[in-house]
Coordinates of C-alpha atoms and ligand atoms in Angstrom, one line a residue:
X1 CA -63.6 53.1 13.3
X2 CA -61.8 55.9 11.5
X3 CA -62.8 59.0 13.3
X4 CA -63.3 61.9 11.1
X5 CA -65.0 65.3 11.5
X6 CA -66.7 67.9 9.4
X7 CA -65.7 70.6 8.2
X8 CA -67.6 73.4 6.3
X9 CA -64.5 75.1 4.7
X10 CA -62.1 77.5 5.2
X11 CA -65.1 80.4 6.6
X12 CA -65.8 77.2 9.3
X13 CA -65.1 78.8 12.8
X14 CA -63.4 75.8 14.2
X15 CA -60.4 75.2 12.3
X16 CA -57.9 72.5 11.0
X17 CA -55.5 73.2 14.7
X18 CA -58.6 72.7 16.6
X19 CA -59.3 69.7 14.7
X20 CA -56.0 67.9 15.4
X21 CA -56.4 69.1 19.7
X22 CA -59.6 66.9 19.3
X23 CA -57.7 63.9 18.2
X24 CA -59.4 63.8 14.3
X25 CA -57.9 61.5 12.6
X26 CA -59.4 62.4 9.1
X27 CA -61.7 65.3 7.0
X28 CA -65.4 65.4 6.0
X29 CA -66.2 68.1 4.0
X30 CA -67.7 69.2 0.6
X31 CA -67.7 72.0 -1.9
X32 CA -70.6 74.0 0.0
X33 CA -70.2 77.2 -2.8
X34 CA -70.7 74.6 -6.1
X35 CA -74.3 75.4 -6.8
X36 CA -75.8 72.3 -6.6
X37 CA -75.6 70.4 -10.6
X38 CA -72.3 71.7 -11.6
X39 CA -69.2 69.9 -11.8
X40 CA -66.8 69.9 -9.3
X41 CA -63.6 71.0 -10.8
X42 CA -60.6 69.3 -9.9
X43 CA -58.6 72.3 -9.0
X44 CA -61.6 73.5 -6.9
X45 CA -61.2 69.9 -5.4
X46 CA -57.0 70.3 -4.8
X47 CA -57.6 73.8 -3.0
X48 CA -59.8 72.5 -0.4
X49 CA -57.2 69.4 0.1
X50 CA -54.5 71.9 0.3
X51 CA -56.5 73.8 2.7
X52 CA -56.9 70.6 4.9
X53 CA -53.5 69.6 4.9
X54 CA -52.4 72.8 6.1
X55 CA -52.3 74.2 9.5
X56 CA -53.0 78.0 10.6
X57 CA -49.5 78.7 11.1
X58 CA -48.7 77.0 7.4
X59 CA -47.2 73.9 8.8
X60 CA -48.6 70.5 7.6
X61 CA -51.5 68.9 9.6
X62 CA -51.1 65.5 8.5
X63 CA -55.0 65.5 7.7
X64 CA -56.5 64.6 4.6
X65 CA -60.3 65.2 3.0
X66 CA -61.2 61.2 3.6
X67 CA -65.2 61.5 2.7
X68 CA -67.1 63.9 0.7
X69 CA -70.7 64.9 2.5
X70 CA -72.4 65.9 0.3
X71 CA -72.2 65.6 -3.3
X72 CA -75.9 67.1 -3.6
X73 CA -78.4 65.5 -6.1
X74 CA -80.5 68.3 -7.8
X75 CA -84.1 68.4 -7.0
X76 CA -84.4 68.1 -11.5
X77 CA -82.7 64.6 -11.0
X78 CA -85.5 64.1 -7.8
X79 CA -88.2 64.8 -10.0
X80 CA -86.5 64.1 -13.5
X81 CA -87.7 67.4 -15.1
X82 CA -85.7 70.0 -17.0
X83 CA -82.0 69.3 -16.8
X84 CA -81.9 66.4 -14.8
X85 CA -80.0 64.1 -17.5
X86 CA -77.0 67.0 -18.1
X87 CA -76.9 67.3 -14.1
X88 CA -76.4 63.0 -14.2
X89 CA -73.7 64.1 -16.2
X90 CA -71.9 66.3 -14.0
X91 CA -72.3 64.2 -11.1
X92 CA -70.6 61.4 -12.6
X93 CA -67.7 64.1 -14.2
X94 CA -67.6 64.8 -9.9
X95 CA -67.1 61.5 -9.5
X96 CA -64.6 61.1 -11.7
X97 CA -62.6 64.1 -10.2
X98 CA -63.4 63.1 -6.6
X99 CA -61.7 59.8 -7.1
X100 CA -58.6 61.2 -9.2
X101 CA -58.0 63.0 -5.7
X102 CA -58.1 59.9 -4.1
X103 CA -61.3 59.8 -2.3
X104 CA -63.6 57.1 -2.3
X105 CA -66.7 57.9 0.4
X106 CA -69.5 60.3 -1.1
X107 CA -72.6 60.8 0.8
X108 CA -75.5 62.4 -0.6
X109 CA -79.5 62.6 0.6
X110 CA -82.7 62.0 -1.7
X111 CA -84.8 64.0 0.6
X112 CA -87.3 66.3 -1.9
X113 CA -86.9 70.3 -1.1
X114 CA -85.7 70.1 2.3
X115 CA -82.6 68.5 3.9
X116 CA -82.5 68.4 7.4
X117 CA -85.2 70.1 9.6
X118 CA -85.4 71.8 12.9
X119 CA -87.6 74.5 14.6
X120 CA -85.4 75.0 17.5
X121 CA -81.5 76.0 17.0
X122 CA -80.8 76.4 20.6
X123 CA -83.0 74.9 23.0
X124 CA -82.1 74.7 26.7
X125 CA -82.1 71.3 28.2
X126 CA -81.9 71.1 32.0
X127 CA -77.9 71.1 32.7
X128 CA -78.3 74.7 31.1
X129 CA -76.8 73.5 27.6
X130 CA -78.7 74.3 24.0
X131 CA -79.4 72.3 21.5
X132 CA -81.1 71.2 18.2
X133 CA -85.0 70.5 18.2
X134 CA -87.6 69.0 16.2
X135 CA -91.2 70.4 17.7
X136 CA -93.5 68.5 15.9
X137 CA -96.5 71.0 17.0
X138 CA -94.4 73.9 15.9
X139 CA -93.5 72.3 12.2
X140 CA -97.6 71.8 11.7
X141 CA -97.9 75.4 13.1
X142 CA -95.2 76.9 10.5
X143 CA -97.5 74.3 7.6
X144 CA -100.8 75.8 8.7
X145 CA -100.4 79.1 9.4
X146 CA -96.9 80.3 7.7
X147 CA -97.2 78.5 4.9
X148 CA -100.1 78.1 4.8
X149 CA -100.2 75.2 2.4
X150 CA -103.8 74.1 1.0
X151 CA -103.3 70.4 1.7
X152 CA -101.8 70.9 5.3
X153 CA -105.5 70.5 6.9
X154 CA -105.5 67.1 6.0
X155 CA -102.2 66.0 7.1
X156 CA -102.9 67.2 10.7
X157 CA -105.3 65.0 13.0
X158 CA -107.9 67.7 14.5
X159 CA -105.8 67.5 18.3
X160 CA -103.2 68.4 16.3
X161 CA -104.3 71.4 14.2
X162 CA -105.9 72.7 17.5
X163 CA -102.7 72.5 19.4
X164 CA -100.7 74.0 16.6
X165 CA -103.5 77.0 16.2
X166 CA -103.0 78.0 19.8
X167 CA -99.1 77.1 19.6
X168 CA -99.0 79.6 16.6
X169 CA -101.8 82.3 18.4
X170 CA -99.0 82.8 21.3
X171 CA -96.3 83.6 19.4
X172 CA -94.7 87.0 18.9
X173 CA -93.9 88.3 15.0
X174 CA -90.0 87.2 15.9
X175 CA -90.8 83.8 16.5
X176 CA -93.1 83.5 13.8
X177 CA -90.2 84.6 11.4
X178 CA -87.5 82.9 13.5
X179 CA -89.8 79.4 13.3
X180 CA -89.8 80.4 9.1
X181 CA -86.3 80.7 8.7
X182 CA -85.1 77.9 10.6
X183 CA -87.5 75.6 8.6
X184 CA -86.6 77.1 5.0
X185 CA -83.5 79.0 5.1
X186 CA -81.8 76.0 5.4
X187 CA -79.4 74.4 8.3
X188 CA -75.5 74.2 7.8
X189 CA -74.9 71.8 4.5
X190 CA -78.4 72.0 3.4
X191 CA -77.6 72.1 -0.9
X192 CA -80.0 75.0 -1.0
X193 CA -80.8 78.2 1.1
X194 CA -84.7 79.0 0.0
X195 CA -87.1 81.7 0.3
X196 CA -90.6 80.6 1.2
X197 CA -91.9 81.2 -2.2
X198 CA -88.9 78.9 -3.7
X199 CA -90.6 76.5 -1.1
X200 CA -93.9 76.6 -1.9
X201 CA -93.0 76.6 -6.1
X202 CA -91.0 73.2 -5.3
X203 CA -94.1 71.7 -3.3
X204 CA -96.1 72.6 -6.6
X205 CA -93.6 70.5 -8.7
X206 CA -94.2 67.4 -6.3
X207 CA -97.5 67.5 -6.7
X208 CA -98.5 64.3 -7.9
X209 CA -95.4 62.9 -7.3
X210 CA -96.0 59.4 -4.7
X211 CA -93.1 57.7 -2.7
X212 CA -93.2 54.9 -5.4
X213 CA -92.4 57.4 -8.1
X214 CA -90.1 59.3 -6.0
X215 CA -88.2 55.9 -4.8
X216 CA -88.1 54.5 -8.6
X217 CA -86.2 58.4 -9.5
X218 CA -83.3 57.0 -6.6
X219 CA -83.1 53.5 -8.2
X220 CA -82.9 55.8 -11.3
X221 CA -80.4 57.8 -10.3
X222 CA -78.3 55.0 -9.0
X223 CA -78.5 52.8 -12.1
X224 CA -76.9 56.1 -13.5
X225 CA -74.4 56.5 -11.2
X226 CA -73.1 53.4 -9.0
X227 CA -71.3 51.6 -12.9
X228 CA -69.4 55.3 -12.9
X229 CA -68.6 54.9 -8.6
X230 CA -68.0 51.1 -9.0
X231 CA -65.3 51.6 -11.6
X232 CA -63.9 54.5 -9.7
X233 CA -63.4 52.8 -6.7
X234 CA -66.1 55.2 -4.8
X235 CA -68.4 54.1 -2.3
X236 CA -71.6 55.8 -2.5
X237 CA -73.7 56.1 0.8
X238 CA -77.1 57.6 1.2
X239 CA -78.1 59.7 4.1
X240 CA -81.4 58.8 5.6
X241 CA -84.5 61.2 5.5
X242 CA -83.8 63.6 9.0
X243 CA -86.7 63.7 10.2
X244 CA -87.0 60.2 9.0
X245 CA -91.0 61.1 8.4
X246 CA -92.5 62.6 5.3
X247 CA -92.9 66.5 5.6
X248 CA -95.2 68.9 4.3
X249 CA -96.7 66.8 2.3
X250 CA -93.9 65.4 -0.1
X251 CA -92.8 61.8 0.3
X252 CA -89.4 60.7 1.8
X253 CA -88.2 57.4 1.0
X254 CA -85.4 56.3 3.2
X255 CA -86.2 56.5 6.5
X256 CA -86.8 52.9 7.5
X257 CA -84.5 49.9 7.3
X258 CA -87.3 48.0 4.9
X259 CA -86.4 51.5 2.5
X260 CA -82.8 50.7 2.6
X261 CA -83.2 47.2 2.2
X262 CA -85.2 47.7 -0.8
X263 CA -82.5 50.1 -2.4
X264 CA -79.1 48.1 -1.5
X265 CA -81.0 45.3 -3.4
X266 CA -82.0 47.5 -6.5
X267 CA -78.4 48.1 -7.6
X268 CA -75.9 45.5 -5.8
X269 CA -72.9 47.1 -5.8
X270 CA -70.1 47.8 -3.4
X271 CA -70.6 51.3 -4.5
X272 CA -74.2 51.5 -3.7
X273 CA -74.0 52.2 0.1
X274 CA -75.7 53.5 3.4
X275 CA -74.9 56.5 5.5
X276 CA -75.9 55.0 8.8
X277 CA -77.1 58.4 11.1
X278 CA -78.0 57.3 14.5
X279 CA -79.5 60.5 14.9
X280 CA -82.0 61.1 11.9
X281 CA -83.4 57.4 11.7
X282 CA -83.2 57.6 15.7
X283 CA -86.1 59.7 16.0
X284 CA -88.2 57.3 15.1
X285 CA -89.2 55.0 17.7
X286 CA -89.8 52.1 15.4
X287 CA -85.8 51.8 14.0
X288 CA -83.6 50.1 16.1
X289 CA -80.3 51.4 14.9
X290 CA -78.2 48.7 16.7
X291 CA -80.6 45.7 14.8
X292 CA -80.2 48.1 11.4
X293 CA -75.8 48.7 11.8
X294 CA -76.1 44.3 12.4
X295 CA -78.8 44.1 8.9
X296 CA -77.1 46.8 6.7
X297 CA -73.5 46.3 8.3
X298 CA -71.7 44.8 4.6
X299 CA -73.2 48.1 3.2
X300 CA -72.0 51.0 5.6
X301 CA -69.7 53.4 4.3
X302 CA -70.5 56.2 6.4
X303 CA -71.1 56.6 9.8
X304 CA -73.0 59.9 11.8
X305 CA -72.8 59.0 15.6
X306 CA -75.2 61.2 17.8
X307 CA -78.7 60.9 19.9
X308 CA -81.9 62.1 20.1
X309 CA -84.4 61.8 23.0
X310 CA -88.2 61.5 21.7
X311 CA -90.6 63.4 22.9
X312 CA -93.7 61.9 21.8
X313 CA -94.9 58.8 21.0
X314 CA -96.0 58.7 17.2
X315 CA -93.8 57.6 14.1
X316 CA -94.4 61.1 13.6
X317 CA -93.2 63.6 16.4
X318 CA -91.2 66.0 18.6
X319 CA -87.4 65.0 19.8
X320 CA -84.7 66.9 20.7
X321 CA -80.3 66.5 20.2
X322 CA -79.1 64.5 23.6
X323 CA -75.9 64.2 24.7
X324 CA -74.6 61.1 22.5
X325 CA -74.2 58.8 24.8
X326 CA -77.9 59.6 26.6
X327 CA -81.0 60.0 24.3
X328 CA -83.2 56.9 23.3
X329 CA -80.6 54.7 20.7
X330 CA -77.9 52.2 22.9
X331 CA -75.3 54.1 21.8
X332 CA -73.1 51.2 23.2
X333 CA -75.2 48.7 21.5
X334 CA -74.3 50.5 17.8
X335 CA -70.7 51.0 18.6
X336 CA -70.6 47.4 19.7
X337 CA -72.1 46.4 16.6
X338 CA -69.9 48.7 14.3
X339 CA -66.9 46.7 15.8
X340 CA -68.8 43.4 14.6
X341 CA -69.1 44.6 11.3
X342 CA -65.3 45.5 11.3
X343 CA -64.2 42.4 12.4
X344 CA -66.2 40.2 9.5
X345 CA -64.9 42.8 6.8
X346 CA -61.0 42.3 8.3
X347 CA -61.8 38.3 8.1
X348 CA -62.8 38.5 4.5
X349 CA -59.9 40.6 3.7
X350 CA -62.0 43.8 3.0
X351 CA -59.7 46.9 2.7
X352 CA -62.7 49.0 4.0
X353 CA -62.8 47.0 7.2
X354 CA -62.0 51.3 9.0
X355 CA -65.6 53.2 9.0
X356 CA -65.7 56.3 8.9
X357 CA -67.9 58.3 11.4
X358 CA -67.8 61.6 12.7
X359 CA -69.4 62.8 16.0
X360 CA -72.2 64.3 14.9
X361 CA -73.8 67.1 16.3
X362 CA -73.2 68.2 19.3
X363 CA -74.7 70.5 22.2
X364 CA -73.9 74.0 22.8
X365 CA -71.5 73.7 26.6
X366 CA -69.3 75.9 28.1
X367 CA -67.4 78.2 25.7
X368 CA -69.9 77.2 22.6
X369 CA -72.6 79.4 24.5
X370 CA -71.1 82.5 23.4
X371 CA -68.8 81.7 20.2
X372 CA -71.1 81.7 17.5
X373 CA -70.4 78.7 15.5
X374 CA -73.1 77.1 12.4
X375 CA -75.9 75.5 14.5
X376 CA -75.2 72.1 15.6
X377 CA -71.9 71.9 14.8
X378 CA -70.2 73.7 18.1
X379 CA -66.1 73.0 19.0
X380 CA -66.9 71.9 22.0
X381 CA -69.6 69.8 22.5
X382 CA -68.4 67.7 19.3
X383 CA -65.2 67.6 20.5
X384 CA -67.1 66.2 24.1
X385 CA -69.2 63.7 22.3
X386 CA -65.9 62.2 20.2
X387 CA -64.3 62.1 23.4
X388 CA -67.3 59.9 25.0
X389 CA -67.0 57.9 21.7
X390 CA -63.8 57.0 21.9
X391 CA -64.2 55.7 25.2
X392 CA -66.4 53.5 24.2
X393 CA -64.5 52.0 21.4
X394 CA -61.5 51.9 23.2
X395 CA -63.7 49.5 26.1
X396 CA -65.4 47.4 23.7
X397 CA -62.1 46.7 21.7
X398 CA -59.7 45.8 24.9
X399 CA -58.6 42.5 25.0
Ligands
DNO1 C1 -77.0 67.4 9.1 C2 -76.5 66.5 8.1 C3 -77.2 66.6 6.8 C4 -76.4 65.7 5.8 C5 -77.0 65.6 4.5 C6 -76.3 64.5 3.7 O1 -76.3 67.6 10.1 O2 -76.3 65.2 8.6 O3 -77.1 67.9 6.3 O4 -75.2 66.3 5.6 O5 -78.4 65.3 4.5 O6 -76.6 64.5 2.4

């Protein structure tokens, strides 16, 4: 397990030093300021290698950029309007750079309009630590009443539009817009930052759009894509849906193992891959990420290692960012099956038998309280939840 760590760029406020204090052995990272369907150039590419490799006092940090996260798929190749067959282009031109640079893991998402979702960046949990939450009473409350979408009624069952009404009804105007901007802005490597009227013109573009059509545009895009990453030598991976639930409406088509069984086998390819996040498809109490590392084990490139504890019952519902060795998924279970996986790709002589994962997430402790740092991605309580990682690799693999 090669244990890597992102990085949002030079502007991140933890930088390369801290990085190598933690004990990271390699880089994630993309090229956040490429608006999303460009190419990436190859010198932009060398620059942020060169930035990596380099420490703050100009001495080498013996760290390299080992997996791209993300190389974002425009929301014209989700829907395949406008310029979605010149943006194909440019992602494979990417592709073509990324490798010449010597990388071979790219992660992207298929999630329509928004990437990762939260209505809480700093929620307090009992040992007095924040972290990231998903209120699902809140997100319906934002839908309803913000929004104010015509077809949220129906996507609410009547306890729940009630509960959201007086959820929404006690909250000041600062909430209200705090709740907004969370939801929409966009959290740290989200492709897009959008206003809510960019929002509400995307929903009108999905309209019509079903999870069949939406999952045939993915198969699409990877029949595209994977010949280009095959002959390259890049393994492609796909993040799952975070919340792994469909949202406001549009459909979200890889948030179950049966979704990434169904993809893998659309386009068999060593470079048509799985981003395995513990956290996003952890929130569902129906995936059992140790059963889904074992099932999808030959196809993960791409590890994000981190916990949530549910806080309701449905497939649908509230959770917040544990610690990541508490929270609802065996965390010793997955590392113990991550090791399995290893072991079978070193037998059949695999030279990807090293996954990548990176701690993900991590809760705001101790001196992350009062260093501002992007939301879920503090020094500290990443560098903690590595640290508690380790410890359980280095147990299970002992003789
Ligand atoms: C959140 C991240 C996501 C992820 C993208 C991958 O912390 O895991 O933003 O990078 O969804 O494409």
């Amino acid at each position: 397990m090669r244990q890597t760590w992102r990085w949002f760029g030079p502007h991140d406020l933890v930088s390369i030093d801290d990085m190598l204090q933690a004990g990271v052995e390699g880089v994630v990272t993309a090229l956040h300021h490429v608006p999303t369907g460009a190419v990436w150039s190859r010198e932009e590419i060398a620059e942020r290698q060169r930035q990596i490799a380099t420490r703050v006092d100009g001495s080498p940090s013996g760290l390299s950029w080992e997996v791209v996260e993300s190389l974002p798929v425009s929301e014209a190749i989700k829907q395949q309007t406008g310029d979605w067959r010149a943006h194909l282009d440019a992602y494979r031109e990417s592709l073509h750079h990324i490798a010449a640079a010597g990388i071979e893991v790219v992660c992207y998402n298929f999630m329509p309009v928004l990437d990762w979702t939260r209505t809480d960046l700093a929620y307090r949990v009992p040992s007095g630590a924040t972290c990231m939450r998903f209120d699902f009473i809140d997100f319906a409350a934002f839908d309803l009443f913000v929004l104010e979408r015509v077809d949220a009624p129906a996507d609410y069952d009547e306890p729940t539009r009630e509960e959201a009404a007086v959820r929404f009804a006690g909250m000041d105007d600062a909430r209200r817009d705090q709740l907004a901007g969370n939801v929409v802005t966009g959290l740290p490597g989200a492709a897009e930052s959008m206003s809510m009227d960019d929002v509400r013109g995307h929903l009108a573009q999905y309209d019509g759009l079903s999870a069949e059509m939406l999952r045939k545009h993915l198969i699409d895009f990877l029949s595209e894509v994977v010949p280009t990453a095959e002959t390259l030598g890049v393994r492609l991976c796909c993040h799952p849906d975070d919340p792994p639930f469909p949202l406001l409406g549009l459909p979200r088509v890889m948030s179950t193992l049966l979704d990434y069984a169904h993809v893998v086998k659309a386009v068999p390819s060593p470079a048509n891959g799985v981003t395995l996040c513990s956290g996003s498809l952890g929130a569902r109490p129906d995936n059992d990420l140790p059963a889904m590392m074992t099932a999808l084990g030959p196809h993960v490139h791409f590890l994000h290692l981190r916990n949530v504890t549910r806080q309701s019952h449905g497939i649908r519902g509230s959770f917040y960012e544990a610690e990541h060795l508490a929270g609802d998924t065996d965390m010793v279970a997955g590392v113990a099956a991550v090791l399995a996986e290893e072991a079978r790709r070193r037998g059949e002589g695999r030279a990807d038998h090293s996954i990548p994962f990176r701690p993900d997430h991590g809760q705001d402790i101790v001196d992350d309280l009062t260093r501002a740092a992007q939301p879920g991605y503090p020094l500290v309580g990443r560098l903690k939840g590595l640290a508690e990682l380790r410890g359980v690799m280095a147990a299970l693999s002992h003789a």
